[in-house]
Amino acid sequence: MKRINQLTAERLIDFSAGNKELKPLATQQLEGTVALYNRLADNRVAYLADEVGMGKTYIALGVAVLMRRFNPSLRVLYLLPKNNVRDKWVKDYKSFIEYNYQPRDLLVKGLGNQPVAPYLACSGLPELIQAVATSSSRDYFICTSAFSFALGNTVDELRKALNQFAQLLPQYEDVAMTLRSELCEGLSGAAFSTLKAKVKAAWATALNNILPRFDLVVVDEAHNLKKGRDTSDRNQSLAMLLGSDSEETNRVDRLLLLSATPLDRQLNHLRNQLDLFGMSCQAALPPGNEYSTEEAQVA
């Protein structure tokens, strides 16, 4: 991934969509898009920390379509906080390509001004796994809540979860059977918690093996992850599925985080968000750790 200049981006994207009144904001958004793109080219990770109303969604989409312009096979995972936000991102994605991306190049914009790359709004992990397994899409929109494994708090509920594991991923049936053999009536306390953690890890390992490496992962409202890996099932699952510290099992090539409030008085909040995806905090910070408009609000 090579750096680009402002002139190159201007030939491809018009954030104003021809509306002269929007030109001042559009210029700022384009500058931000180029800065983020180049930071991702240099460091693989960037943070867009801008206030509400500045168009973080469109800036992030600008980065994604520029990356696709120079890499048509780009695979993007969008992690969104809620279903309604996910649906809005899909709507904005289509609108951005129709009105803001300029060339009809059949690389990004195709017939009818529609996206060339297949995309899918996933209702949950099974749908995402099915999609990546069949290579039916290259852009995936999914809620972070989908990464919470509902294993239950009783032996029967855990047994049902293991049955579902074996049904969805039959290639791991032996693993499920081994874990089922450890279930017994009356299992509780620390022993139950230990087995539950083993089931969760088995799920995560299996799914990690299936998932491809995403060229770009975009995380909206990333501050929701600020408390780190061990504070929720969702965060643990995201870390195990995507953000392994091992290069072999890490599924994130480049990471773009978005938030109007990236941290709350503690720089460690920022470090926790990056750590979930196996990224370095230092790589995301510009010199001086400043939040600068000139640096596209990259934290």
JSON list of N, CA and C in Angstrom, two decimals, residues 53-102:
[
{"chain": "A", "resi": 53, "resn": "GLY", "atom": "N", "xyz": [-20.69, 15.16, 14.06]},
{"chain": "A", "resi": 53, "resn": "GLY", "atom": "CA", "xyz": [-21.13, 16.05, 12.99]},
{"chain": "A", "resi": 53, "resn": "GLY", "atom": "C", "xyz": [-20.09, 16.37, 11.96]},
{"chain": "A", "resi": 54, "resn": "MET", "atom": "N", "xyz": [-18.88, 15.87, 12.13]},
{"chain": "A", "resi": 54, "resn": "MET", "atom": "CA", "xyz": [-17.81, 16.15, 11.18]},
{"chain": "A", "resi": 54, "resn": "MET", "atom": "C", "xyz": [-17.71, 15.11, 10.07]},
{"chain": "A", "resi": 55, "resn": "GLY", "atom": "N", "xyz": [-18.56, 14.09, 10.12]},
{"chain": "A", "resi": 55, "resn": "GLY", "atom": "CA", "xyz": [-18.61, 13.13, 9.02]},
{"chain": "A", "resi": 55, "resn": "GLY", "atom": "C", "xyz": [-17.59, 12.01, 9.13]},
{"chain": "A", "resi": 56, "resn": "LYS", "atom": "N", "xyz": [-17.43, 11.44, 10.32]},
{"chain": "A", "resi": 56, "resn": "LYS", "atom": "CA", "xyz": [-16.45, 10.37, 10.49]},
{"chain": "A", "resi": 56, "resn": "LYS", "atom": "C", "xyz": [-16.78, 9.17, 9.61]},
{"chain": "A", "resi": 57, "resn": "THR", "atom": "N", "xyz": [-18.08, 8.86, 9.49]},
{"chain": "A", "resi": 57, "resn": "THR", "atom": "CA", "xyz": [-18.47, 7.72, 8.66]},
{"chain": "A", "resi": 57, "resn": "THR", "atom": "C", "xyz": [-18.02, 7.91, 7.22]},
{"chain": "A", "resi": 58, "resn": "TYR", "atom": "N", "xyz": [-18.29, 9.09, 6.66]},
{"chain": "A", "resi": 58, "resn": "TYR", "atom": "CA", "xyz": [-17.94, 9.35, 5.27]},
{"chain": "A", "resi": 58, "resn": "TYR", "atom": "C", "xyz": [-16.43, 9.41, 5.06]},
{"chain": "A", "resi": 59, "resn": "ILE", "atom": "N", "xyz": [-15.71, 9.94, 6.03]},
{"chain": "A", "resi": 59, "resn": "ILE", "atom": "CA", "xyz": [-14.24, 9.96, 5.93]},
{"chain": "A", "resi": 59, "resn": "ILE", "atom": "C", "xyz": [-13.70, 8.54, 5.91]},
{"chain": "A", "resi": 60, "resn": "ALA", "atom": "N", "xyz": [-14.23, 7.69, 6.79]},
{"chain": "A", "resi": 60, "resn": "ALA", "atom": "CA", "xyz": [-13.79, 6.30, 6.82]},
{"chain": "A", "resi": 60, "resn": "ALA", "atom": "C", "xyz": [-14.13, 5.59, 5.51]},
{"chain": "A", "resi": 61, "resn": "LEU", "atom": "N", "xyz": [-15.32, 5.87, 4.97]},
{"chain": "A", "resi": 61, "resn": "LEU", "atom": "CA", "xyz": [-15.69, 5.28, 3.68]},
{"chain": "A", "resi": 61, "resn": "LEU", "atom": "C", "xyz": [-14.78, 5.79, 2.57]},
{"chain": "A", "resi": 62, "resn": "GLY", "atom": "N", "xyz": [-14.38, 7.06, 2.68]},
{"chain": "A", "resi": 62, "resn": "GLY", "atom": "CA", "xyz": [-13.44, 7.60, 1.71]},
{"chain": "A", "resi": 62, "resn": "GLY", "atom": "C", "xyz": [-12.13, 6.84, 1.72]},
{"chain": "A", "resi": 63, "resn": "VAL", "atom": "N", "xyz": [-11.64, 6.52, 2.92]},
{"chain": "A", "resi": 63, "resn": "VAL", "atom": "CA", "xyz": [-10.41, 5.74, 3.04]},
{"chain": "A", "resi": 63, "resn": "VAL", "atom": "C", "xyz": [-10.59, 4.36, 2.40]},
{"chain": "A", "resi": 64, "resn": "ALA", "atom": "N", "xyz": [-11.73, 3.72, 2.69]},
{"chain": "A", "resi": 64, "resn": "ALA", "atom": "CA", "xyz": [-11.97, 2.37, 2.17]},
{"chain": "A", "resi": 64, "resn": "ALA", "atom": "C", "xyz": [-12.05, 2.35, 0.65]},
{"chain": "A", "resi": 65, "resn": "VAL", "atom": "N", "xyz": [-12.75, 3.32, 0.05]},
{"chain": "A", "resi": 65, "resn": "VAL", "atom": "CA", "xyz": [-12.88, 3.29, -1.41]},
{"chain": "A", "resi": 65, "resn": "VAL", "atom": "C", "xyz": [-11.57, 3.65, -2.09]},
{"chain": "A", "resi": 66, "resn": "LEU", "atom": "N", "xyz": [-10.75, 4.50, -1.47]},
{"chain": "A", "resi": 66, "resn": "LEU", "atom": "CA", "xyz": [-9.43, 4.77, -2.03]},
{"chain": "A", "resi": 66, "resn": "LEU", "atom": "C", "xyz": [-8.57, 3.51, -2.00]},
{"chain": "A", "resi": 67, "resn": "MET", "atom": "N", "xyz": [-8.65, 2.77, -0.90]},
{"chain": "A", "resi": 67, "resn": "MET", "atom": "CA", "xyz": [-7.90, 1.52, -0.82]},
{"chain": "A", "resi": 67, "resn": "MET", "atom": "C", "xyz": [-8.39, 0.54, -1.89]},
{"chain": "A", "resi": 68, "resn": "ARG", "atom": "N", "xyz": [-9.70, 0.49, -2.11]},
{"chain": "A", "resi": 68, "resn": "ARG", "atom": "CA", "xyz": [-10.23, -0.42, -3.14]},
{"chain": "A", "resi": 68, "resn": "ARG", "atom": "C", "xyz": [-9.84, 0.03, -4.54]},
{"chain": "A", "resi": 69, "resn": "ARG", "atom": "N", "xyz": [-9.75, 1.34, -4.75]},
{"chain": "A", "resi": 69, "resn": "ARG", "atom": "CA", "xyz": [-9.35, 1.84, -6.07]},
{"chain": "A", "resi": 69, "resn": "ARG", "atom": "C", "xyz": [-7.98, 1.29, -6.48]},
{"chain": "A", "resi": 70, "resn": "PHE", "atom": "N", "xyz": [-7.09, 1.15, -5.51]},
{"chain": "A", "resi": 70, "resn": "PHE", "atom": "CA", "xyz": [-5.74, 0.67, -5.81]},
{"chain": "A", "resi": 70, "resn": "PHE", "atom": "C", "xyz": [-5.56, -0.81, -5.49]},
{"chain": "A", "resi": 71, "resn": "ASN", "atom": "N", "xyz": [-6.61, -1.42, -4.90]},
{"chain": "A", "resi": 71, "resn": "ASN", "atom": "CA", "xyz": [-6.59, -2.86, -4.63]},
{"chain": "A", "resi": 71, "resn": "ASN", "atom": "C", "xyz": [-8.02, -3.37, -4.77]},
{"chain": "A", "resi": 72, "resn": "PRO", "atom": "N", "xyz": [-8.47, -3.67, -6.00]},
{"chain": "A", "resi": 72, "resn": "PRO", "atom": "CA", "xyz": [-9.87, -4.05, -6.23]},
{"chain": "A", "resi": 72, "resn": "PRO", "atom": "C", "xyz": [-10.32, -5.29, -5.46]},
{"chain": "A", "resi": 73, "resn": "SER", "atom": "N", "xyz": [-9.39, -6.13, -5.03]},
{"chain": "A", "resi": 73, "resn": "SER", "atom": "CA", "xyz": [-9.76, -7.33, -4.28]},
{"chain": "A", "resi": 73, "resn": "SER", "atom": "C", "xyz": [-9.84, -7.09, -2.77]},
{"chain": "A", "resi": 74, "resn": "LEU", "atom": "N", "xyz": [-9.82, -5.83, -2.37]},
{"chain": "A", "resi": 74, "resn": "LEU", "atom": "CA", "xyz": [-9.84, -5.45, -0.95]},
{"chain": "A", "resi": 74, "resn": "LEU", "atom": "C", "xyz": [-10.98, -6.14, -0.20]},
{"chain": "A", "resi": 75, "resn": "ARG", "atom": "N", "xyz": [-10.67, -6.63, 1.00]},
{"chain": "A", "resi": 75, "resn": "ARG", "atom": "CA", "xyz": [-11.67, -7.23, 1.88]},
{"chain": "A", "resi": 75, "resn": "ARG", "atom": "C", "xyz": [-11.78, -6.37, 3.13]},
{"chain": "A", "resi": 76, "resn": "VAL", "atom": "N", "xyz": [-12.99, -5.88, 3.44]},
{"chain": "A", "resi": 76, "resn": "VAL", "atom": "CA", "xyz": [-13.19, -4.95, 4.55]},
{"chain": "A", "resi": 76, "resn": "VAL", "atom": "C", "xyz": [-14.20, -5.53, 5.54]},
{"chain": "A", "resi": 77, "resn": "LEU", "atom": "N", "xyz": [-13.89, -5.41, 6.82]},
{"chain": "A", "resi": 77, "resn": "LEU", "atom": "CA", "xyz": [-14.82, -5.77, 7.89]},
{"chain": "A", "resi": 77, "resn": "LEU", "atom": "C", "xyz": [-15.18, -4.50, 8.65]},
{"chain": "A", "resi": 78, "resn": "TYR", "atom": "N", "xyz": [-16.47, -4.16, 8.68]},
{"chain": "A", "resi": 78, "resn": "TYR", "atom": "CA", "xyz": [-16.96, -3.01, 9.43]},
{"chain": "A", "resi": 78, "resn": "TYR", "atom": "C", "xyz": [-17.60, -3.51, 10.72]},
{"chain": "A", "resi": 79, "resn": "LEU", "atom": "N", "xyz": [-17.06, -3.09, 11.86]},
{"chain": "A", "resi": 79, "resn": "LEU", "atom": "CA", "xyz": [-17.59, -3.47, 13.16]},
{"chain": "A", "resi": 79, "resn": "LEU", "atom": "C", "xyz": [-18.38, -2.29, 13.72]},
{"chain": "A", "resi": 80, "resn": "LEU", "atom": "N", "xyz": [-19.69, -2.48, 13.87]},
{"chain": "A", "resi": 80, "resn": "LEU", "atom": "CA", "xyz": [-20.59, -1.39, 14.26]},
{"chain": "A", "resi": 80, "resn": "LEU", "atom": "C", "xyz": [-21.25, -1.68, 15.61]},
{"chain": "A", "resi": 81, "resn": "PRO", "atom": "N", "xyz": [-21.66, -0.64, 16.33]},
{"chain": "A", "resi": 81, "resn": "PRO", "atom": "CA", "xyz": [-22.15, -0.85, 17.69]},
{"chain": "A", "resi": 81, "resn": "PRO", "atom": "C", "xyz": [-23.56, -1.42, 17.79]},
{"chain": "A", "resi": 82, "resn": "LYS", "atom": "N", "xyz": [-24.46, -1.08, 16.85]},
{"chain": "A", "resi": 82, "resn": "LYS", "atom": "CA", "xyz": [-25.85, -1.50, 16.95]},
{"chain": "A", "resi": 82, "resn": "LYS", "atom": "C", "xyz": [-26.40, -1.81, 15.56]},
{"chain": "A", "resi": 83, "resn": "ASN", "atom": "N", "xyz": [-27.53, -2.53, 15.52]},
{"chain": "A", "resi": 83, "resn": "ASN", "atom": "CA", "xyz": [-28.14, -2.91, 14.24]},
{"chain": "A", "resi": 83, "resn": "ASN", "atom": "C", "xyz": [-28.53, -1.69, 13.41]},
{"chain": "A", "resi": 84, "resn": "ASN", "atom": "N", "xyz": [-29.11, -0.67, 14.06]},
{"chain": "A", "resi": 84, "resn": "ASN", "atom": "CA", "xyz": [-29.53, 0.50, 13.29]},
{"chain": "A", "resi": 84, "resn": "ASN", "atom": "C", "xyz": [-28.32, 1.26, 12.75]},
{"chain": "A", "resi": 85, "resn": "VAL", "atom": "N", "xyz": [-27.22, 1.27, 13.50]},
{"chain": "A", "resi": 85, "resn": "VAL", "atom": "CA", "xyz": [-25.99, 1.90, 13.02]},
{"chain": "A", "resi": 85, "resn": "VAL", "atom": "C", "xyz": [-25.42, 1.09, 11.85]},
{"chain": "A", "resi": 86, "resn": "ARG", "atom": "N", "xyz": [-25.45, -0.23, 11.98]},
{"chain": "A", "resi": 86, "resn": "ARG", "atom": "CA", "xyz": [-24.99, -1.10, 10.89]},
{"chain": "A", "resi": 86, "resn": "ARG", "atom": "C", "xyz": [-25.77, -0.81, 9.61]},
{"chain": "A", "resi": 87, "resn": "ASP", "atom": "N", "xyz": [-27.09, -0.72, 9.72]},
{"chain": "A", "resi": 87, "resn": "ASP", "atom": "CA", "xyz": [-27.93, -0.48, 8.54]},
{"chain": "A", "resi": 87, "resn": "ASP", "atom": "C", "xyz": [-27.66, 0.90, 7.94]},
{"chain": "A", "resi": 88, "resn": "LYS", "atom": "N", "xyz": [-27.38, 1.88, 8.80]},
{"chain": "A", "resi": 88, "resn": "LYS", "atom": "CA", "xyz": [-27.06, 3.21, 8.29]},
{"chain": "A", "resi": 88, "resn": "LYS", "atom": "C", "xyz": [-25.73, 3.21, 7.55]},
{"chain": "A", "resi": 89, "resn": "TRP", "atom": "N", "xyz": [-24.75, 2.46, 8.06]},
{"chain": "A", "resi": 89, "resn": "TRP", "atom": "CA", "xyz": [-23.47, 2.36, 7.38]},
{"chain": "A", "resi": 89, "resn": "TRP", "atom": "C", "xyz": [-23.63, 1.76, 5.98]},
{"chain": "A", "resi": 90, "resn": "VAL", "atom": "N", "xyz": [-24.46, 0.75, 5.87]},
{"chain": "A", "resi": 90, "resn": "VAL", "atom": "CA", "xyz": [-24.69, 0.14, 4.55]},
{"chain": "A", "resi": 90, "resn": "VAL", "atom": "C", "xyz": [-25.32, 1.16, 3.60]},
{"chain": "A", "resi": 91, "resn": "LYS", "atom": "N", "xyz": [-26.30, 1.90, 4.11]},
{"chain": "A", "resi": 91, "resn": "LYS", "atom": "CA", "xyz": [-26.95, 2.93, 3.30]},
{"chain": "A", "resi": 91, "resn": "LYS", "atom": "C", "xyz": [-25.96, 4.01, 2.89]},
{"chain": "A", "resi": 92, "resn": "ASP", "atom": "N", "xyz": [-25.13, 4.47, 3.84]},
{"chain": "A", "resi": 92, "resn": "ASP", "atom": "CA", "xyz": [-24.14, 5.50, 3.54]},
{"chain": "A", "resi": 92, "resn": "ASP", "atom": "C", "xyz": [-23.07, 4.98, 2.57]},
{"chain": "A", "resi": 93, "resn": "TYR", "atom": "N", "xyz": [-22.73, 3.72, 2.71]},
{"chain": "A", "resi": 93, "resn": "TYR", "atom": "CA", "xyz": [-21.74, 3.10, 1.82]},
{"chain": "A", "resi": 93, "resn": "TYR", "atom": "C", "xyz": [-22.22, 3.17, 0.36]},
{"chain": "A", "resi": 94, "resn": "LYS", "atom": "N", "xyz": [-23.45, 2.77, 0.14]},
{"chain": "A", "resi": 94, "resn": "LYS", "atom": "CA", "xyz": [-24.00, 2.80, -1.22]},
{"chain": "A", "resi": 94, "resn": "LYS", "atom": "C", "xyz": [-24.12, 4.23, -1.72]},
{"chain": "A", "resi": 95, "resn": "SER", "atom": "N", "xyz": [-24.56, 5.13, -0.85]},
{"chain": "A", "resi": 95, "resn": "SER", "atom": "CA", "xyz": [-24.72, 6.53, -1.24]},
{"chain": "A", "resi": 95, "resn": "SER", "atom": "C", "xyz": [-23.37, 7.17, -1.56]},
{"chain": "A", "resi": 96, "resn": "PHE", "atom": "N", "xyz": [-22.36, 6.85, -0.77]},
{"chain": "A", "resi": 96, "resn": "PHE", "atom": "CA", "xyz": [-21.03, 7.43, -0.99]},
{"chain": "A", "resi": 96, "resn": "PHE", "atom": "C", "xyz": [-20.51, 7.06, -2.36]},
{"chain": "A", "resi": 97, "resn": "ILE", "atom": "N", "xyz": [-20.64, 5.80, -2.71]},
{"chain": "A", "resi": 97, "resn": "ILE", "atom": "CA", "xyz": [-20.13, 5.36, -4.01]},
{"chain": "A", "resi": 97, "resn": "ILE", "atom": "C", "xyz": [-20.95, 5.98, -5.15]},
{"chain": "A", "resi": 98, "resn": "GLU", "atom": "N", "xyz": [-22.24, 6.13, -4.94]},
{"chain": "A", "resi": 98, "resn": "GLU", "atom": "CA", "xyz": [-23.08, 6.70, -6.00]},
{"chain": "A", "resi": 98, "resn": "GLU", "atom": "C", "xyz": [-22.82, 8.18, -6.20]},
{"chain": "A", "resi": 99, "resn": "TYR", "atom": "N", "xyz": [-22.68, 8.96, -5.12]},
{"chain": "A", "resi": 99, "resn": "TYR", "atom": "CA", "xyz": [-22.65, 10.42, -5.25]},
{"chain": "A", "resi": 99, "resn": "TYR", "atom": "C", "xyz": [-21.27, 11.05, -5.00]},
{"chain": "A", "resi": 100, "resn": "ASN", "atom": "N", "xyz": [-20.42, 10.38, -4.22]},
{"chain": "A", "resi": 100, "resn": "ASN", "atom": "CA", "xyz": [-19.16, 11.02, -3.84]},
{"chain": "A", "resi": 100, "resn": "ASN", "atom": "C", "xyz": [-17.93, 10.45, -4.54]},
{"chain": "A", "resi": 101, "resn": "TYR", "atom": "N", "xyz": [-18.00, 9.18, -4.90]},
{"chain": "A", "resi": 101, "resn": "TYR", "atom": "CA", "xyz": [-16.89, 8.61, -5.67]},
{"chain": "A", "resi": 101, "resn": "TYR", "atom": "C", "xyz": [-17.15, 8.93, -7.14]},
{"chain": "A", "resi": 102, "resn": "GLN", "atom": "N", "xyz": [-16.19, 9.53, -7.80]},
{"chain": "A", "resi": 102, "resn": "GLN", "atom": "CA", "xyz": [-16.43, 10.13, -9.11]},
{"chain": "A", "resi": 102, "resn": "GLN", "atom": "C", "xyz": [-16.30, 9.19, -10.31]}
]
